[in-house]
Amino acid sequence: MTKSRAAVVPSPSEPLVVEEYEIPELVSGAALMRVANAGVCGTDVHLWHGKLSGVPYPLIPGHEVVGTIEDVGPSPIRDLDGNLIKVGDRVTFHDVTKTCYSCWYCLIAKAPTKCPNREVYGITRDSTKWPHLIGGYAEYLYLTPGTHIIKIPDHVSFDGASAVGCAMPTAIHTVMRSPLGWGKNVAIQGAGPVGLMLAILAKVNGASTITSIDQAPNRLKIAQEFGATHTLNIRDTSLAERKDILKDIAGGHGPDIVYEATGSALAIPEGIELVREGGTYTICGQYTDSGPVEINPHLMNRKHLDIRTVWGSETTHVYQAIKTIADNYDRFPFEKLVTHRFSLDDAQKALETQEKQLSVKAVISPHGKE
Ligand SMILES: [Zn+2]
Ligand SMILES: [Zn+2]
C-alpha cells in the first residue's frame, strides 16, 4: 500500500471530495496509522463552513482518530506511559502537536491550551505540505514525530474509544476548573457529547444529583444511561419552572455547580439564573462564536458566583479520558453513543448528519467497522 484516499474540504462550504495521496516515507520518530474511526465532531461542521480562524484549505478534517499502527519509522517510538509502540497496536493520540512548552503562555501563564505555537491534526495542519495525511478522514494518517500516542486497552473497542471523541477530554478539563466532588448537586446545560461526558464525570466523582437539561427527548433519555439522575426539557418548562425544579432537586437551594455545554449563547444568562447563591458556573460550550447575549452582571455579583471558562484540552486530559472510559467500561454503554457510521465517500453526508444533530456520535470508518 503506497497511497491513501482522504476526504478533503476544498474550501469553506464547498462539498467534500475524495482524493488520493502518496503515503510519504516514515522518518525517524514517525508512524503510520490505519484509521479505524474518525469521529465527526461539531467542530468539523464549523470547519467545513469556514467558521474557525487560522485553518488552511484544502483541509483533511478529523481530529478524533482511533486506529491501528501499520508501520513505524526507523527509530523506536513510545506511548505516554513509555511503552514501545509496535505494528498492530490499537492507539489514539492527542490531536494537538507542537505545544511548545517554552513560550510565555506555556511557562509563565501555565495555560498551554493558549500556546500560539499549537498545531492540531485535522484543524490547523496544512494538507498541501508534508506529510499531507494529517487529518482522520483518510484511510491512513501520518503520525509525525512527537505526537502523543496512547494505547487503547484491549477491552475497549474502537467504537467505545470513538464515542468519547474530544468530548471527554474537554469535559475532564472543564470539571478540573470546577469544585466537583462527592455530594454536590450538579446541573448540566446540554446533553450532546460533552454534556453526556460531564454527567459521567459527575457520577464517578460522587455527585449527589445530576440534572441534564436539553431540548431533545432522545438525548435526555440517553443522559439517564450516562449518570443523569434527573432530566429537564427546556421545551416543556419555563425558566421559572426550571429554577423551581432545580431548587427542589437540590434541597431548596439549587445546583452547587452548573456546567454549560450547549453551543448556544442563550444558555449563559439562564445558567447564571439556575446556579445557587454562592455556586459555580463553568462554561465550555462556546467554542465557536454564537454571538453576543444580554446578561445582568448585578445578578452574577449579587449571587456571589464563581464563573469560569475553559479552552481546549491538554495531553493529560486525553490520557485521563482513555483511562476514564477503560475504568468505567462496564458502567456506561459507551459504544451505544456511536449511532451513525459513514464511508469516506459519504463524508459529506456525515457532516450533514452531524449538523442536523441526527446523530449522537457519527464516525467515518474508511475500512468499514473494525
Ligand atoms: Zn507555548
Ligand atoms: Zn472534536
CSV table of C-alpha atoms and ligand atoms in Angstrom, one decimal:
chain,number,residue,atom,x,y,z
A,1,MET,CA,0.0,0.0,0.0
A,2,THR,CA,1.6,3.2,-1.1
A,3,LYS,CA,-1.4,5.5,-1.4
A,4,SER,CA,-4.3,6.6,0.8
A,5,ARG,CA,-7.6,8.1,0.0
A,6,ALA,CA,-8.8,11.1,2.0
A,7,ALA,CA,-11.9,13.2,2.1
A,8,VAL,CA,-11.0,16.9,1.6
A,9,VAL,CA,-12.8,20.2,2.2
A,10,PRO,CA,-11.5,22.1,-0.9
A,11,SER,CA,-12.6,25.5,0.5
A,12,PRO,CA,-15.2,26.7,3.0
A,13,SER,CA,-18.7,25.4,2.4
A,14,GLU,CA,-17.7,23.5,-0.7
A,15,PRO,CA,-18.8,19.9,-0.9
A,16,LEU,CA,-16.1,17.4,0.2
A,17,VAL,CA,-14.2,15.5,-2.4
A,18,VAL,CA,-12.2,12.3,-2.1
A,19,GLU,CA,-8.6,12.5,-3.2
A,20,GLU,CA,-5.7,10.1,-3.3
A,21,TYR,CA,-2.3,10.9,-1.7
A,22,GLU,CA,1.0,9.2,-1.8
A,23,ILE,CA,2.0,7.9,1.7
A,24,PRO,CA,5.3,9.6,2.5
A,25,GLU,CA,8.2,7.6,3.7
A,26,LEU,CA,8.3,7.4,7.5
A,27,VAL,CA,11.0,9.5,9.1
A,28,SER,CA,12.6,8.8,12.4
A,29,GLY,CA,10.0,9.1,15.2
A,30,ALA,CA,7.1,8.9,12.9
A,31,ALA,CA,4.4,6.1,12.5
A,32,LEU,CA,1.7,5.3,10.1
A,33,MET,CA,-1.8,4.7,11.4
A,34,ARG,CA,-4.5,2.7,9.7
A,35,VAL,CA,-7.6,4.8,10.6
A,36,ALA,CA,-10.4,2.7,12.1
A,37,ASN,CA,-12.7,5.6,13.0
A,38,ALA,CA,-12.5,9.3,12.7
A,39,GLY,CA,-15.1,10.9,14.9
A,40,VAL,CA,-17.3,13.5,13.2
A,41,CYS,CA,-17.3,16.5,15.6
A,42,GLY,CA,-19.3,19.6,15.7
A,43,THR,CA,-16.1,21.4,15.1
A,44,ASP,CA,-15.7,19.6,11.8
A,45,VAL,CA,-19.0,21.2,10.7
A,46,HIS,CA,-17.7,24.6,11.7
A,47,LEU,CA,-14.5,24.0,9.8
A,48,TRP,CA,-16.5,23.0,6.7
A,49,HIS,CA,-18.3,26.3,6.9
A,50,GLY,CA,-15.0,28.2,7.4
A,51,LYS,CA,-16.1,29.4,10.9
A,52,LEU,CA,-12.7,28.9,12.6
A,53,SER,CA,-9.8,31.2,12.0
A,54,GLY,CA,-6.3,30.0,11.2
A,55,VAL,CA,-7.4,27.0,9.2
A,56,PRO,CA,-5.7,26.2,5.9
A,57,TYR,CA,-7.7,24.9,3.0
A,58,PRO,CA,-7.8,22.4,1.3
A,59,LEU,CA,-8.3,20.6,4.7
A,60,ILE,CA,-8.5,17.0,5.6
A,61,PRO,CA,-10.7,17.1,8.7
A,62,GLY,CA,-10.7,14.6,11.5
A,63,HIS,CA,-9.1,15.2,14.9
A,64,GLU,CA,-10.7,12.4,16.9
A,65,VAL,CA,-9.0,9.4,15.5
A,66,VAL,CA,-8.6,5.8,16.6
A,67,GLY,CA,-6.8,3.1,14.6
A,68,THR,CA,-4.0,0.5,14.3
A,69,ILE,CA,-0.3,1.1,13.9
A,70,GLU,CA,0.5,0.0,10.4
A,71,ASP,CA,4.2,0.9,10.3
A,72,VAL,CA,6.8,2.6,12.5
A,73,GLY,CA,9.7,4.7,11.2
A,74,PRO,CA,13.4,3.8,11.6
A,75,SER,CA,13.7,4.6,15.3
A,76,PRO,CA,11.5,3.2,18.1
A,77,ILE,CA,8.6,5.2,19.4
A,78,ARG,CA,6.9,5.0,22.8
A,79,ASP,CA,3.4,5.8,24.1
A,80,LEU,CA,2.8,8.3,27.0
A,81,ASP,CA,3.5,5.5,29.6
A,82,GLY,CA,6.9,4.8,28.0
A,83,ASN,CA,5.9,1.5,26.4
A,84,LEU,CA,7.2,0.7,22.9
A,85,ILE,CA,4.7,1.1,20.1
A,86,LYS,CA,4.6,-1.8,17.8
A,87,VAL,CA,2.9,-2.6,14.5
A,88,GLY,CA,-0.6,-3.8,15.3
A,89,ASP,CA,-1.1,-1.7,18.4
A,90,ARG,CA,-4.5,-0.1,18.7
A,91,VAL,CA,-4.0,3.5,19.5
A,92,THR,CA,-5.3,7.0,19.7
A,93,PHE,CA,-3.4,10.3,20.1
A,94,HIS,CA,-3.7,13.8,21.3
A,95,ASP,CA,-4.7,15.9,18.3
A,96,VAL,CA,-2.6,18.8,19.4
A,97,THR,CA,1.1,18.6,18.3
A,98,LYS,CA,3.7,21.2,18.9
A,99,THR,CA,2.5,22.8,22.1
A,100,CYS,CA,5.9,24.4,22.6
A,101,TYR,CA,6.2,24.4,26.5
A,102,SER,CA,8.7,27.2,26.1
A,103,CYS,CA,6.5,30.3,25.3
A,104,TRP,CA,5.1,32.8,27.8
A,105,TYR,CA,1.6,31.1,27.8
A,106,CYS,CA,3.1,27.6,28.4
A,107,LEU,CA,5.7,28.5,31.0
A,108,ILE,CA,4.5,31.6,32.9
A,109,ALA,CA,0.8,31.7,32.5
A,110,LYS,CA,0.6,27.9,32.7
A,111,ALA,CA,-2.2,28.0,30.1
A,112,PRO,CA,-0.7,25.7,27.4
A,113,THR,CA,-4.0,25.5,25.5
A,114,LYS,CA,-3.4,29.1,24.7
A,115,CYS,CA,0.1,28.4,23.3
A,116,PRO,CA,0.3,30.3,19.9
A,117,ASN,CA,2.5,27.5,18.5
A,118,ARG,CA,0.0,24.7,18.8
A,119,GLU,CA,-0.9,22.8,15.7
A,120,VAL,CA,-3.9,20.4,15.5
A,121,TYR,CA,-4.4,17.4,13.3
A,122,GLY,CA,-7.4,17.9,11.1
A,123,ILE,CA,-7.8,21.6,12.1
A,124,THR,CA,-4.8,23.8,11.7
A,125,ARG,CA,-2.3,21.4,9.9
A,126,ASP,CA,-1.8,22.1,6.2
A,127,SER,CA,-2.6,19.1,3.9
A,128,THR,CA,-0.7,20.7,1.0
A,129,LYS,CA,2.5,20.3,2.9
A,130,TRP,CA,4.5,17.3,4.0
A,131,PRO,CA,3.3,14.8,5.2
A,132,HIS,CA,-0.2,15.7,3.7
A,133,LEU,CA,-2.1,12.9,5.6
A,134,ILE,CA,-2.7,14.9,8.7
A,135,GLY,CA,-6.5,14.5,9.1
A,136,GLY,CA,-8.5,11.5,10.2
A,137,TYR,CA,-10.9,11.5,7.2
A,138,ALA,CA,-8.5,9.2,5.4
A,139,GLU,CA,-7.5,5.6,5.1
A,140,TYR,CA,-4.1,6.3,6.7
A,141,LEU,CA,-2.8,9.0,8.9
A,142,TYR,CA,0.8,10.0,9.2
A,143,LEU,CA,1.8,10.4,12.9
A,144,THR,CA,4.6,13.0,12.9
A,145,PRO,CA,7.5,12.7,15.4
A,146,GLY,CA,6.5,14.0,18.8
A,147,THR,CA,2.8,13.1,18.6
A,148,HIS,CA,1.5,11.9,22.0
A,149,ILE,CA,0.2,8.4,21.3
A,150,ILE,CA,-2.0,6.5,23.8
A,151,LYS,CA,-2.7,2.7,23.6
A,152,ILE,CA,-6.3,1.7,23.7
A,153,PRO,CA,-6.8,-1.0,26.3
A,154,ASP,CA,-7.9,-4.4,24.8
A,155,HIS,CA,-11.3,-4.4,26.4
A,156,VAL,CA,-12.2,-1.0,24.8
A,157,SER,CA,-13.5,-1.3,21.3
A,158,PHE,CA,-12.7,1.3,18.6
A,159,ASP,CA,-16.3,2.5,18.8
A,160,GLY,CA,-16.1,2.7,22.6
A,161,ALA,CA,-13.0,4.9,22.3
A,162,SER,CA,-14.6,6.9,19.5
A,163,ALA,CA,-17.7,7.5,21.5
A,164,VAL,CA,-15.9,10.0,23.7
A,165,GLY,CA,-14.0,11.8,20.9
A,166,CYS,CA,-12.7,15.2,22.0
A,167,ALA,CA,-15.8,15.5,24.3
A,168,MET,CA,-14.3,13.6,27.2
A,169,PRO,CA,-11.0,15.5,27.3
A,170,THR,CA,-13.0,18.7,27.1
A,171,ALA,CA,-15.3,17.5,29.9
A,172,ILE,CA,-12.3,16.5,32.1
A,173,HIS,CA,-10.6,19.9,31.6
A,174,THR,CA,-13.9,21.5,32.5
A,175,VAL,CA,-14.5,19.6,35.7
A,176,MET,CA,-10.9,20.3,36.7
A,177,ARG,CA,-11.8,24.0,36.5
A,178,SER,CA,-14.8,23.5,39.0
A,179,PRO,CA,-15.1,22.2,42.6
A,180,LEU,CA,-16.7,18.9,41.6
A,181,GLY,CA,-16.7,16.4,44.4
A,182,TRP,CA,-18.9,13.9,46.2
A,183,GLY,CA,-22.3,15.1,47.5
A,184,LYS,CA,-22.5,18.0,45.0
A,185,ASN,CA,-25.7,18.9,43.2
A,186,VAL,CA,-24.9,19.4,39.5
A,187,ALA,CA,-26.9,20.6,36.6
A,188,ILE,CA,-25.6,20.3,33.0
A,189,GLN,CA,-26.9,22.5,30.2
A,190,GLY,CA,-26.8,20.4,27.0
A,191,ALA,CA,-26.9,16.6,26.6
A,192,GLY,CA,-24.7,16.4,23.5
A,193,PRO,CA,-21.4,14.5,23.7
A,194,VAL,CA,-19.7,17.0,26.1
A,195,GLY,CA,-22.8,17.2,28.3
A,196,LEU,CA,-23.0,13.4,28.5
A,197,MET,CA,-19.3,13.1,29.4
A,198,LEU,CA,-19.8,15.8,32.1
A,199,ALA,CA,-22.7,13.6,33.5
A,200,ILE,CA,-20.4,10.6,33.6
A,201,LEU,CA,-17.7,12.6,35.4
A,202,ALA,CA,-20.2,14.0,37.9
A,203,LYS,CA,-21.3,10.4,38.6
A,204,VAL,CA,-17.9,8.9,39.0
A,205,ASN,CA,-16.9,11.8,41.3
A,206,GLY,CA,-19.9,11.0,43.6
A,207,ALA,CA,-22.2,13.9,42.8
A,208,SER,CA,-25.5,13.6,44.7
A,209,THR,CA,-27.8,14.7,41.9
A,210,ILE,CA,-27.1,15.3,38.2
A,211,THR,CA,-29.7,17.1,36.2
A,212,SER,CA,-29.3,17.1,32.4
A,213,ILE,CA,-31.1,19.9,30.6
A,214,ASP,CA,-31.7,19.8,26.8
A,215,GLN,CA,-34.5,20.2,24.3
A,216,ALA,CA,-34.1,16.8,22.5
A,217,PRO,CA,-36.0,14.0,24.3
A,218,ASN,CA,-33.7,11.3,22.8
A,219,ARG,CA,-30.6,13.0,24.2
A,220,LEU,CA,-32.2,13.3,27.6
A,221,LYS,CA,-33.1,9.6,27.6
A,222,ILE,CA,-29.5,8.7,26.8
A,223,ALA,CA,-28.3,11.0,29.6
A,224,GLN,CA,-30.1,8.8,32.1
A,225,GLU,CA,-27.8,5.9,31.0
A,226,PHE,CA,-24.8,8.1,31.5
A,227,GLY,CA,-25.2,9.3,35.0
A,228,ALA,CA,-28.1,11.8,35.0
A,229,THR,CA,-30.4,11.3,38.0
A,230,HIS,CA,-32.9,13.9,36.6
A,231,THR,CA,-33.7,15.4,33.3
A,232,LEU,CA,-35.4,18.7,32.2
A,233,ASN,CA,-36.6,19.5,28.8
A,234,ILE,CA,-36.5,23.2,28.0
A,235,ARG,CA,-39.3,22.9,25.6
A,236,ASP,CA,-41.7,21.6,28.3
A,237,THR,CA,-40.8,24.0,31.0
A,238,SER,CA,-40.3,27.7,31.5
A,239,LEU,CA,-37.1,29.2,33.0
A,240,ALA,CA,-39.0,29.9,36.3
A,241,GLU,CA,-40.2,26.3,36.4
A,242,ARG,CA,-36.7,25.0,35.8
A,243,LYS,CA,-35.4,27.2,38.6
A,244,ASP,CA,-38.0,25.8,41.0
A,245,ILE,CA,-37.5,22.2,39.9
A,246,LEU,CA,-33.7,22.5,40.3
A,247,LYS,CA,-34.2,24.1,43.8
A,248,ASP,CA,-36.4,21.2,44.8
A,249,ILE,CA,-33.9,18.6,43.5
A,250,ALA,CA,-31.1,20.3,45.4
A,251,GLY,CA,-32.5,20.7,48.9
A,252,GLY,CA,-34.2,24.0,48.2
A,253,HIS,CA,-31.0,25.8,47.2
A,254,GLY,CA,-30.4,25.0,43.6
A,255,PRO,CA,-27.3,23.3,42.0
A,256,ASP,CA,-23.9,23.9,43.5
A,257,ILE,CA,-22.4,23.7,40.1
A,258,VAL,CA,-23.9,24.4,36.7
A,259,TYR,CA,-21.9,23.3,33.6
A,260,GLU,CA,-22.7,24.8,30.2
A,261,ALA,CA,-22.2,22.6,27.2
A,262,THR,CA,-24.7,23.8,24.7
A,263,GLY,CA,-23.1,25.9,22.0
A,264,SER,CA,-25.9,28.4,22.4
A,265,ALA,CA,-25.2,31.9,23.7
A,266,LEU,CA,-28.7,32.0,25.3
A,267,ALA,CA,-27.7,29.3,27.7
A,268,ILE,CA,-25.4,31.7,29.5
A,269,PRO,CA,-28.0,34.1,31.1
A,270,GLU,CA,-30.0,31.1,32.0
A,271,GLY,CA,-27.1,29.3,33.7
A,272,ILE,CA,-26.5,32.4,35.8
A,273,GLU,CA,-30.1,32.2,36.9
A,274,LEU,CA,-30.1,28.4,37.6
A,275,VAL,CA,-26.9,28.2,39.8
A,276,ARG,CA,-27.4,28.5,43.5
A,277,GLU,CA,-26.3,31.6,45.5
A,278,GLY,CA,-22.5,31.2,46.1
A,279,GLY,CA,-22.3,28.5,43.5
A,280,THR,CA,-20.1,27.8,40.5
A,281,TYR,CA,-20.9,28.2,36.8
A,282,THR,CA,-18.4,26.7,34.4
A,283,ILE,CA,-18.7,27.3,30.7
A,284,CYS,CA,-17.2,25.2,27.9
A,285,GLY,CA,-19.8,25.1,25.2
A,286,GLN,CA,-19.0,28.4,23.5
A,287,TYR,CA,-16.0,27.1,21.4
A,288,THR,CA,-17.4,28.8,18.3
A,289,ASP,CA,-18.7,32.4,18.3
A,290,SER,CA,-22.5,32.3,18.5
A,291,GLY,CA,-22.8,36.0,19.0
A,292,PRO,CA,-23.5,38.3,22.0
A,293,VAL,CA,-26.2,37.9,24.5
A,294,GLU,CA,-27.7,40.1,27.2
A,295,ILE,CA,-26.8,39.3,30.8
A,296,ASN,CA,-27.3,41.1,34.1
A,297,PRO,CA,-24.0,41.5,35.8
A,298,HIS,CA,-25.7,42.5,39.0
A,299,LEU,CA,-27.2,39.0,39.3
A,300,MET,CA,-23.7,37.5,39.0
A,301,ASN,CA,-22.3,39.8,41.6
A,302,ARG,CA,-25.3,39.5,44.0
A,303,LYS,CA,-25.2,35.8,43.8
A,304,HIS,CA,-21.5,35.7,44.7
A,305,LEU,CA,-20.8,33.3,41.8
A,306,ASP,CA,-17.6,31.7,40.7
A,307,ILE,CA,-17.7,31.8,36.9
A,308,ARG,CA,-15.0,30.1,34.9
A,309,THR,CA,-14.5,29.1,31.3
A,310,VAL,CA,-12.3,26.5,29.6
A,311,TRP,CA,-10.4,26.4,26.3
A,312,GLY,CA,-9.2,23.3,24.6
A,313,SER,CA,-7.5,20.3,26.2
A,314,GLU,CA,-4.1,19.2,27.1
A,315,THR,CA,-2.4,15.8,26.6
A,316,THR,CA,-3.2,14.9,30.3
A,317,HIS,CA,-6.9,15.3,29.6
A,318,VAL,CA,-6.8,13.0,26.6
A,319,TYR,CA,-4.7,10.4,28.7
A,320,GLN,CA,-7.3,10.6,31.5
A,321,ALA,CA,-10.1,10.3,29.1
A,322,ILE,CA,-8.9,6.9,27.9
A,323,LYS,CA,-8.4,5.9,31.5
A,324,THR,CA,-11.9,7.0,32.4
A,325,ILE,CA,-13.5,5.0,29.6
A,326,ALA,CA,-11.4,2.0,30.4
A,327,ASP,CA,-12.1,2.1,34.1
A,328,ASN,CA,-15.8,2.6,33.6
A,329,TYR,CA,-16.4,0.5,30.6
A,330,ASP,CA,-18.9,-1.8,32.4
A,331,ARG,CA,-20.7,1.0,34.0
A,332,PHE,CA,-21.7,3.1,31.0
A,333,PRO,CA,-22.7,1.9,27.5
A,334,PHE,CA,-20.1,3.9,25.6
A,335,GLU,CA,-20.4,2.0,22.3
A,336,LYS,CA,-24.1,2.9,22.1
A,337,LEU,CA,-23.2,6.6,21.5
A,338,VAL,CA,-21.9,5.7,18.0
A,339,THR,CA,-25.2,6.0,16.2
A,340,HIS,CA,-24.0,6.6,12.6
A,341,ARG,CA,-21.2,5.2,10.5
A,342,PHE,CA,-20.1,6.5,7.1
A,343,SER,CA,-17.6,5.6,4.4
A,344,LEU,CA,-15.0,8.2,3.1
A,345,ASP,CA,-17.2,8.7,0.0
A,346,ASP,CA,-20.1,9.7,2.3
A,347,ALA,CA,-18.1,12.1,4.4
A,348,GLN,CA,-20.2,14.9,3.2
A,349,LYS,CA,-23.3,13.1,4.4
A,350,ALA,CA,-21.6,12.6,7.7
A,351,LEU,CA,-21.1,16.3,8.2
A,352,GLU,CA,-24.7,17.0,7.3
A,353,THR,CA,-25.9,14.4,9.7
A,354,GLN,CA,-23.9,15.9,12.5
A,355,GLU,CA,-25.1,19.4,11.5
A,356,LYS,CA,-28.7,18.4,11.8
A,357,GLN,CA,-27.9,16.7,15.2
A,358,LEU,CA,-29.4,13.5,13.9
A,359,SER,CA,-26.5,11.5,15.4
A,360,VAL,CA,-25.2,11.3,18.9
A,361,LYS,CA,-21.8,10.4,17.6
A,362,ALA,CA,-21.2,9.8,13.9
A,363,VAL,CA,-17.9,8.2,12.8
A,364,ILE,CA,-16.2,7.8,9.4
A,365,SER,CA,-14.8,4.3,9.1
A,366,PRO,CA,-12.7,4.3,5.9
A,367,HIS,CA,-12.2,0.5,6.0
A,368,GLY,CA,-15.7,-0.4,7.4
A,369,LYS,CA,-16.4,-1.3,11.0
A,370,GLU,CA,-13.2,-2.6,12.8
B,1,ZN,ZN,3.8,27.5,24.0
B,2,ZN,ZN,-13.9,17.1,18.3
